[in-house]
Coordinates of C-alpha atoms in Angstrom, one line a residue:
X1 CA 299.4 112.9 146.0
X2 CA 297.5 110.8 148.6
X3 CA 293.5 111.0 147.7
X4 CA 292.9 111.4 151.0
X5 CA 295.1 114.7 151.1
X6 CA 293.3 116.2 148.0
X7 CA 289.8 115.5 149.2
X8 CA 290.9 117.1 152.1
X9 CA 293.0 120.1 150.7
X10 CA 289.5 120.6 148.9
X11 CA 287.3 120.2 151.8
X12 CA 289.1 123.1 153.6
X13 CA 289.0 125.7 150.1
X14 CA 285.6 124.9 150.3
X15 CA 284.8 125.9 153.6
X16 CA 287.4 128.8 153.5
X17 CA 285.7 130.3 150.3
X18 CA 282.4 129.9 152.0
X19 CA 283.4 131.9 155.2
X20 CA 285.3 134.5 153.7
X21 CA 282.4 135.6 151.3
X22 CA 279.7 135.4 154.5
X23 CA 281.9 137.6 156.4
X24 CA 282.8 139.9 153.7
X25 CA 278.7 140.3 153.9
X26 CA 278.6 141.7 157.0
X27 CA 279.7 145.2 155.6
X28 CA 276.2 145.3 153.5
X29 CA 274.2 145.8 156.3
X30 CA 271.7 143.7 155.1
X31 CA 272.5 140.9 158.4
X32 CA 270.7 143.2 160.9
X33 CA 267.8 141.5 162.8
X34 CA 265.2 144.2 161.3
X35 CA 266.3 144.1 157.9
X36 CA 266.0 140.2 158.0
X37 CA 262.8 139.7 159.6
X38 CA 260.8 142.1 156.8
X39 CA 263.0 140.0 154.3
X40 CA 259.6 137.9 153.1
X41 CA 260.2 134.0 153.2
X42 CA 263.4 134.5 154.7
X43 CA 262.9 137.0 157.4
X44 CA 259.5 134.3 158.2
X45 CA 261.8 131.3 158.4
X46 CA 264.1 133.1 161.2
X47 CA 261.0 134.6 162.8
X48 CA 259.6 131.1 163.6
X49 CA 263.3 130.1 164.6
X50 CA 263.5 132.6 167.2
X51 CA 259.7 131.9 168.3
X52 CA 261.3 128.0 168.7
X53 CA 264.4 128.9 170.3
X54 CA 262.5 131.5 173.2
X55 CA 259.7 129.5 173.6
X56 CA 260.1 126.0 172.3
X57 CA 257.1 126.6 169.9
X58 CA 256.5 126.3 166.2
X59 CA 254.9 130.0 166.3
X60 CA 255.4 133.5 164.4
X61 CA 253.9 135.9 167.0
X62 CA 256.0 135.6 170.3
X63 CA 253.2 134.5 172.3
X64 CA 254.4 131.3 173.3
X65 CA 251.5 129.4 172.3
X66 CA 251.4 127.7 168.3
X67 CA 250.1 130.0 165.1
X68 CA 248.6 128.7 162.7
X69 CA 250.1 131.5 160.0
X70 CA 253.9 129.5 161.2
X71 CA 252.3 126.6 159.3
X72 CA 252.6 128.6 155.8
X73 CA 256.1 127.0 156.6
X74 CA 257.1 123.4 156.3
X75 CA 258.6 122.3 159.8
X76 CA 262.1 120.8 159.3
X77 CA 264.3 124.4 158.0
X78 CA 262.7 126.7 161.4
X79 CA 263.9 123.8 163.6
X80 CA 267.2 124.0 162.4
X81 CA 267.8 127.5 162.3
X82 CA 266.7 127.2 165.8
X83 CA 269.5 125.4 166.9
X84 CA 271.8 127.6 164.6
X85 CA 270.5 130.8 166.9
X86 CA 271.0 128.5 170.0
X87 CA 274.8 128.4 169.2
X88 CA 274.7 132.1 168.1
X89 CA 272.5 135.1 167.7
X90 CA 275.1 136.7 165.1
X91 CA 273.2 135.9 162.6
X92 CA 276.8 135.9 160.4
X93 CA 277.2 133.2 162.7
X94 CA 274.2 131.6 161.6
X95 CA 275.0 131.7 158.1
X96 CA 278.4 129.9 158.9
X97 CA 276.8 127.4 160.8
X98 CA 274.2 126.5 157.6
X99 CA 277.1 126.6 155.3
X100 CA 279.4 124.3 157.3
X101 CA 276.3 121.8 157.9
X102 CA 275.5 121.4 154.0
X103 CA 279.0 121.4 153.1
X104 CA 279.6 118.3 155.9
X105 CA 276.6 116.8 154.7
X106 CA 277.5 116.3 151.3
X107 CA 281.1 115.6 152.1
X108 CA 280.1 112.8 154.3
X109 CA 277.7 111.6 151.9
X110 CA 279.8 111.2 149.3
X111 CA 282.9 109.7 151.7
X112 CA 280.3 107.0 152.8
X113 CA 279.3 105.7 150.2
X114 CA 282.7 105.5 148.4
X115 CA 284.0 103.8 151.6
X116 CA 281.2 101.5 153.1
X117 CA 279.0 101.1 149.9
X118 CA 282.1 100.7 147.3
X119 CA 280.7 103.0 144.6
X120 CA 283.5 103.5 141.9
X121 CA 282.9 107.2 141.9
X122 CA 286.4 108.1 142.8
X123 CA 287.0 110.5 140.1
X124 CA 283.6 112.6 141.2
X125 CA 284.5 112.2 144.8
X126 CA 287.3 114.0 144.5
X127 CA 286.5 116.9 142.5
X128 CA 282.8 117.6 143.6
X129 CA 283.8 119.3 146.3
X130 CA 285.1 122.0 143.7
X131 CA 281.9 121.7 141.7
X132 CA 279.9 122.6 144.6
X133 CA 282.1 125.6 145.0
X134 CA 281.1 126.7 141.1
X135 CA 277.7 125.8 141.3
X136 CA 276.3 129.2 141.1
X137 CA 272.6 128.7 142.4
X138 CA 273.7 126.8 145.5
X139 CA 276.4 130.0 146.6
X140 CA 273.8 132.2 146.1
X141 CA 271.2 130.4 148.1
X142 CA 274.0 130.2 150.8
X143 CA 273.8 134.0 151.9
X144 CA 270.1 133.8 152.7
X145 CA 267.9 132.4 155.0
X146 CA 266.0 130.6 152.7
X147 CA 266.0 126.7 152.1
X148 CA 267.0 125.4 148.6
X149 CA 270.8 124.9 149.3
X150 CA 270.0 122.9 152.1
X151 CA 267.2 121.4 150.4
X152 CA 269.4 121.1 147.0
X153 CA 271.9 118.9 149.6
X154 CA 269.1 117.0 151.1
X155 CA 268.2 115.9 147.3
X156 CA 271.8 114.6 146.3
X157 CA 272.2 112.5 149.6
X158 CA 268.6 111.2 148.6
X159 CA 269.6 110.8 144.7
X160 CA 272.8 108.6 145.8
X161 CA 270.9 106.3 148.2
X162 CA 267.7 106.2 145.1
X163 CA 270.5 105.0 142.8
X164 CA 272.2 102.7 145.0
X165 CA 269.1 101.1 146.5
X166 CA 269.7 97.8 147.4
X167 CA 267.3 95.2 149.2
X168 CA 270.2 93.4 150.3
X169 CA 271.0 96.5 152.4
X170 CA 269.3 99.0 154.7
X171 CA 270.0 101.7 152.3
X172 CA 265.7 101.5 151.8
X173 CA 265.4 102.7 155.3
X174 CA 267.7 105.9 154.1
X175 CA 265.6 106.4 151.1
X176 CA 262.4 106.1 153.2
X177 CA 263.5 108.7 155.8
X178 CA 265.6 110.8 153.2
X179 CA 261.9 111.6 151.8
X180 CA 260.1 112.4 154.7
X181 CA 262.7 115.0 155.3
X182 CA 263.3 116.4 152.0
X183 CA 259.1 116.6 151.9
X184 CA 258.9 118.2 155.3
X185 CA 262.2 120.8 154.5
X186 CA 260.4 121.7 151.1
X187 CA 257.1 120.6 149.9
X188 CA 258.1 122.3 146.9
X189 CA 259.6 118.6 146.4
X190 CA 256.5 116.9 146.8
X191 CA 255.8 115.1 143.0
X192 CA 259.7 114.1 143.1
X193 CA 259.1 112.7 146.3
X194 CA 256.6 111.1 145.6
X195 CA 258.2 109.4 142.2
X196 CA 261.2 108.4 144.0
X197 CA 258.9 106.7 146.9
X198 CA 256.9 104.6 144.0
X199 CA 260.0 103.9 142.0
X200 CA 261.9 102.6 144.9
X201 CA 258.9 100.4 145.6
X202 CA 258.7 99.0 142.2
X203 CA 262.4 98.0 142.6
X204 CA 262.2 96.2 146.2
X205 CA 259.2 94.7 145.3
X206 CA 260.4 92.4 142.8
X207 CA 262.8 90.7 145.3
X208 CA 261.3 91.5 149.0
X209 CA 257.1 92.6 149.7
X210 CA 258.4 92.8 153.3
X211 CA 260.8 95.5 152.5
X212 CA 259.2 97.7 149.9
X213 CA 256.0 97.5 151.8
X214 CA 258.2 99.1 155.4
X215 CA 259.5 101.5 153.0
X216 CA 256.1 102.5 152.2
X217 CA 254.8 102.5 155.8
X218 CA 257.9 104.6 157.1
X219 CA 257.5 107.0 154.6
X220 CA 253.6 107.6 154.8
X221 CA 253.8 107.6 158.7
X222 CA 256.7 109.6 158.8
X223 CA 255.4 112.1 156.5
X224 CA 251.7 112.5 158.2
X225 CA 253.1 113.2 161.6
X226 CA 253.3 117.3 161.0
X227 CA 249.9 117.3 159.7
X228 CA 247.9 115.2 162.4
X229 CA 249.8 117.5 164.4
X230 CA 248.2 121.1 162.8
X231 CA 245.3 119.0 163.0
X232 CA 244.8 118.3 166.3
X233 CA 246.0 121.8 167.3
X234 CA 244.4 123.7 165.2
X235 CA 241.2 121.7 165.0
X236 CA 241.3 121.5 161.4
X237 CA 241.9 118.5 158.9
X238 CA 245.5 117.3 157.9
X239 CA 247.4 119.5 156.1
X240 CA 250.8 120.2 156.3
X241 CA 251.4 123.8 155.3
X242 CA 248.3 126.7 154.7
X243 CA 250.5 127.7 151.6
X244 CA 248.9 125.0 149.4
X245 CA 246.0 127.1 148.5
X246 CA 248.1 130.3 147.6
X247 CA 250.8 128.0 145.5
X248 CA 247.8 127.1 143.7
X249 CA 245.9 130.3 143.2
X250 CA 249.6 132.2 142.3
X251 CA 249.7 129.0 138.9
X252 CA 246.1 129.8 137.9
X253 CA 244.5 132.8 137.4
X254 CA 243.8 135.1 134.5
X255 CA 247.2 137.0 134.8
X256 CA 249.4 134.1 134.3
X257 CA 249.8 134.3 130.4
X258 CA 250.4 138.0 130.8
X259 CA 252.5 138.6 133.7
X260 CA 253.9 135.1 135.0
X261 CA 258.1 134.9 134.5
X262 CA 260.3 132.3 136.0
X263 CA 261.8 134.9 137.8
X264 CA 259.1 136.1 140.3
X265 CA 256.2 133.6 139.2
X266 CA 255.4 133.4 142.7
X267 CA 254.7 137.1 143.0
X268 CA 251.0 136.6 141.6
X269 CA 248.4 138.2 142.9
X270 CA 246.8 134.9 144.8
X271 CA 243.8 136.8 145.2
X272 CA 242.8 137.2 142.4
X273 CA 240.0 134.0 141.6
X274 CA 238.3 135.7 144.5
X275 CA 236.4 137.0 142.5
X276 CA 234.4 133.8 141.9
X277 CA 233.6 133.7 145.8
X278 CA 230.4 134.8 147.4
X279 CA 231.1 137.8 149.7
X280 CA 229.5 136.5 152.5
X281 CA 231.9 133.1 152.6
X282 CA 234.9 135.1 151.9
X283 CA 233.8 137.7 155.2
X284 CA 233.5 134.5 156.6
X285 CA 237.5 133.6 156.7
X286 CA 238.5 133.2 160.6
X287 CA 242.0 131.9 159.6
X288 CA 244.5 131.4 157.6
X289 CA 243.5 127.5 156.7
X290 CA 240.3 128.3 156.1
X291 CA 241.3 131.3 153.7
X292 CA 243.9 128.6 151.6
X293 CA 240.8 126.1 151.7
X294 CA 238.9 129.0 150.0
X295 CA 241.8 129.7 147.5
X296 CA 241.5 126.3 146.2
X297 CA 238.0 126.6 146.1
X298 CA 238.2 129.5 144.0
X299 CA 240.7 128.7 142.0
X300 CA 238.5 125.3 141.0
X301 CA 235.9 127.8 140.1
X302 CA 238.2 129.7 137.9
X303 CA 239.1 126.4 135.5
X304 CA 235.9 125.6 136.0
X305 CA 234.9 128.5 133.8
X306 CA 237.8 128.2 131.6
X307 CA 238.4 127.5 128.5
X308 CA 240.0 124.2 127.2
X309 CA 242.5 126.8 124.8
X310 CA 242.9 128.8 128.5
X311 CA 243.9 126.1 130.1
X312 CA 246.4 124.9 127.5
X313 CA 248.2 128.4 127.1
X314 CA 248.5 128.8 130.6
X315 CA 249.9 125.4 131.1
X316 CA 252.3 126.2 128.5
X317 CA 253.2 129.2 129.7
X318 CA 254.3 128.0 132.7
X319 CA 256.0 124.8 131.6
X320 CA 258.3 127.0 128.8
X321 CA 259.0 129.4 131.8
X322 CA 260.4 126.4 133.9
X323 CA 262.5 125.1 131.4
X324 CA 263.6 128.4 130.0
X325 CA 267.2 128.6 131.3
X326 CA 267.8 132.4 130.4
X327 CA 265.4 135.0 133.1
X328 CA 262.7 136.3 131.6
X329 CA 263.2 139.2 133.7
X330 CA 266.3 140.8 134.5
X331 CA 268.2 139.6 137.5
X332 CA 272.3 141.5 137.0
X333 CA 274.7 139.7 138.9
X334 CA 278.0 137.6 138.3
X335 CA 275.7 134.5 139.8
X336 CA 272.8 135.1 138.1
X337 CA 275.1 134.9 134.6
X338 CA 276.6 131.6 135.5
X339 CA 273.4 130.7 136.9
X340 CA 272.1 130.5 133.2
X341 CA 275.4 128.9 131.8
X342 CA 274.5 125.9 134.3
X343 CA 270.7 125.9 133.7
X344 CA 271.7 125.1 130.0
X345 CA 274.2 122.6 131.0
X346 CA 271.0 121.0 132.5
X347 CA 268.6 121.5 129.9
X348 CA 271.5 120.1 127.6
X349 CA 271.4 116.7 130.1
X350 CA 267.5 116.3 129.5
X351 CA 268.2 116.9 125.8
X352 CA 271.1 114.5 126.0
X353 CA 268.6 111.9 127.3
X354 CA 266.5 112.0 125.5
X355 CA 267.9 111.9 122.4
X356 CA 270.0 108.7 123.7
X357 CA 266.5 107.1 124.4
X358 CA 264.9 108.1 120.9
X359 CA 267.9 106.7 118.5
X360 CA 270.9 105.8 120.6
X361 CA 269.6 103.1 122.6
X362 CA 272.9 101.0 122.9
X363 CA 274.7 104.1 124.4
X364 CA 272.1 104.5 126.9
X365 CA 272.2 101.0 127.6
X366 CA 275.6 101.3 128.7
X367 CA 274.8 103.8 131.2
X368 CA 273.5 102.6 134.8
X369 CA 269.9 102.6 134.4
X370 CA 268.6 104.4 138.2
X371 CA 271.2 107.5 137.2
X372 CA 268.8 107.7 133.9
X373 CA 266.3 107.0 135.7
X374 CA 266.5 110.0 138.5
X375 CA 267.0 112.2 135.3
X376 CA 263.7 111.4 134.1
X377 CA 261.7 111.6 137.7
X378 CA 263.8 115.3 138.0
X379 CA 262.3 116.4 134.5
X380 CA 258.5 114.6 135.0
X381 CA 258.8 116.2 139.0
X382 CA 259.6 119.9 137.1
X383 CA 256.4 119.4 134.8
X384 CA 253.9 118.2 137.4
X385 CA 255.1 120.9 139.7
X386 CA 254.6 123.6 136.6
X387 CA 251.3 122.5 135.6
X388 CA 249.9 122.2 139.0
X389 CA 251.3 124.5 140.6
X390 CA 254.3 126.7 139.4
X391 CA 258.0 127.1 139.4
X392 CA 261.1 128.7 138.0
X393 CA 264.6 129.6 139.0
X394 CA 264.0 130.0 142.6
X395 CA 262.5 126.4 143.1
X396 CA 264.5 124.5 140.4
X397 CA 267.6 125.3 143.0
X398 CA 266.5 122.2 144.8
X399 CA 267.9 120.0 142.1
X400 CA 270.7 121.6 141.4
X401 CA 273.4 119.2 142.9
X402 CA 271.6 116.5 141.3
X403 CA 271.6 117.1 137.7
X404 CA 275.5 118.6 138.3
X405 CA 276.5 115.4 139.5
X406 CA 274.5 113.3 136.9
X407 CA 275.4 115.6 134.5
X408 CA 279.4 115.1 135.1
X409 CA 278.4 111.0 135.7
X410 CA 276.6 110.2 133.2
X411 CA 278.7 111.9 130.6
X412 CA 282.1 110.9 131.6
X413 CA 280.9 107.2 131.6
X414 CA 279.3 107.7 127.7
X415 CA 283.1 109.2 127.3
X416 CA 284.5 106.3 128.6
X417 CA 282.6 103.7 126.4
X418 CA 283.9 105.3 124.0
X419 CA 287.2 105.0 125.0
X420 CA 287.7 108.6 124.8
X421 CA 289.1 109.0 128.3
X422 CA 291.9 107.4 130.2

């Protein structure tokens, strides 16, 4: 059969297993406008769409005018569930919509570059459209309102261009404006981002300044347009969402080592190194930046007064919680089971590279070195964002598509050197 046909044929399974399971939703009751908005992140993310789609402003309080708690949200994933309410109010609908825009997103990714770029990805081309369909964390993720499928889609379309870049082609321009969105959809991504932007230099560099220094300059310009803009509305300085402070406050404090799980790590108590705050400032609070500017603050204060030890065991606590594949807590669920089959397939991929780069250096060698590469800034991103900050099986969705496709890649070309497929 015709290629074509198949990818096809696949294309449409896709997108009819995604509708019918969105639609067999609809008799849980939990797609009502009132049980959605009190749905935490999610039921905030649809709360600033509407506030966009009535009034045209990035807002949380139907007022018409901006609010500073919207900014607790990156800008990108409100303004597109804006448009989604724009074409519907069911918010079934809405649901559709998101799953029909990732699943043509990373369709048309991968049919572009197999056709204009000549990647000899055939093989993966034609059956990742089922692998999408498996990949357990991305079908759950696509019955919410939340933003790591889309994010997760975002990532591979940015992966592809990262392992393709080419000065001899524009495909620098897609890698600079690829970040800027995946930053601004999920700062969550923000040390991965930022890896892929210095790598990608390091590579244009050697043949063109002029090129890696544009990609620099779109990507730093692009990315500081949402926080001059809190800045000048809010009167504050740059900062592009008041959750920085909390993210920070929820990785350190002295209940981490007891109670942190990389099921609800972000549950923490992110008041907590308030404690180290003089009354007075923290009566002082007027809003919500200033109160994330005092999180950090206290939090400072808290490793400040830490032990070196402390610091160590929470780190590590955190760090074997991100790359523990198995909940710590338990989440029942025919998802959440695969979910952990596929985290090990990951963890096995890091494993696998490593390995390879401690006594098999002529396999790895034969592998294309930016695919082992992006392995290596997904694993360094994962431990930056631990230590700093925090993560776990929520977050680590973002990737997902990534480390599947490299994962399948990288493997079946180690297969082929050794002759052990067709």
């Amino acid at each position: 059969m015709n290629k074509n046909l198949i990818f096809i044929f696949l294309v449409l399974f896709v997108l009819f297993f995604k509708g019918y399971y969105i639609f067999k939703s609809a008799n849980t009751g939990n797609y009502t406008y009132e049980h959605q908005l009190s749905n935490g992140d999610a039921g905030h993310y649809l709360k600033i769409a509407e506030n966009l789609k009535i009034y045209n402003v990035f807002s949380d309080d139907y007022s018409g005018t901006p609010s500073m708690s919207a900014t607790y949200r990156p800008p990108l994933w409100p303004l597109a569930l804006s448009m989604y309410l724009n074409i519907s109010s069911d918010l079934l609908y809405v649901l559709l919509f998101k799953n029909l825009t990732i699943a043509a997103l990373i369709f048309l990714v991968f049919y572009l570059f197999k056709n204009k770029i000549k990647i000899n990805d055939s093989k993966y081309f034609l059956y990742f459209p089922l692998l999408l369909l498996l990949e357990p964390h991305i079908n759950k993720y696509n019955l919410t309102f939340l933003t790591e499928d889309f994010t997760a889609a975002w990532i591979i379309f940015l992966s592809i261009l990262f392992i393709n870049l080419n000065e001899k082609n524009l495909s620098y321009i897609g890698v600079g404006v690829l970040s800027v969105v995946v930053f601004l959809w999920h700062p969550i991504s923000v040390f991965f981002i930022f890896l892929i932007i210095v790598m990608s230099f390091l590579k244009l560099f050697k043949h063109s300044k002029l090129k890696s220094i544009a990609l620099l300059l779109l990507f730093v310009s692009g990315c500081l347009l949402w926080p001059l803009r809190n800045a000048l509305v809010f009167k504050t300085k740059p900062y592009v969402t008041i959750s920085q402070g909390p993210a920070f406050a929820k990785g350190w404090n002295d209940s981490v080592i007891t109670q942190f799980t990389n099921v609800d790590g972000d549950l923490a108590d992110e008041t907590l190194n308030f404690k180290y705050i003089d009354k007075d400032e923290l009566n002082s609070i007027s809003n919500g930046y200033e109160r994330s500017q005092l999180m950090t603050k206290a939090t400072l204060k808290f490793l400040g007064s830490s032990s070196v030890s402390d610091i160590l065991k929470i780190s590590s606590t955190k760090l074997l919680s991100n790359f523990n594949p198995f909940p710590e807590k338990p989440k029942p669920g025919f998802l959440e089971s695969l979910g952990t089959l596929f985290r090990v397939l990951y963890l096995l991929l890091f494993l696998e590279i490593a390995i390879l780069w401690l006594f098999f250096k002529d396999r790895l060698n034969q592998l294309k070195k930016a695919e082992v590469l992006l392995v290596l800034v997904i694993f360094t991103s994962q431990i930056i964002t631990s230590i700093i900050f925090y993560t776990g099986l929520r977050f680590n969705t973002i990737y997902t598509l990534t480390l599947l496709y490299l994962l399948i890649k990288i493997n079946f070309d180690l297969f082929k050197s050794l002759k052990l497929t067709p």
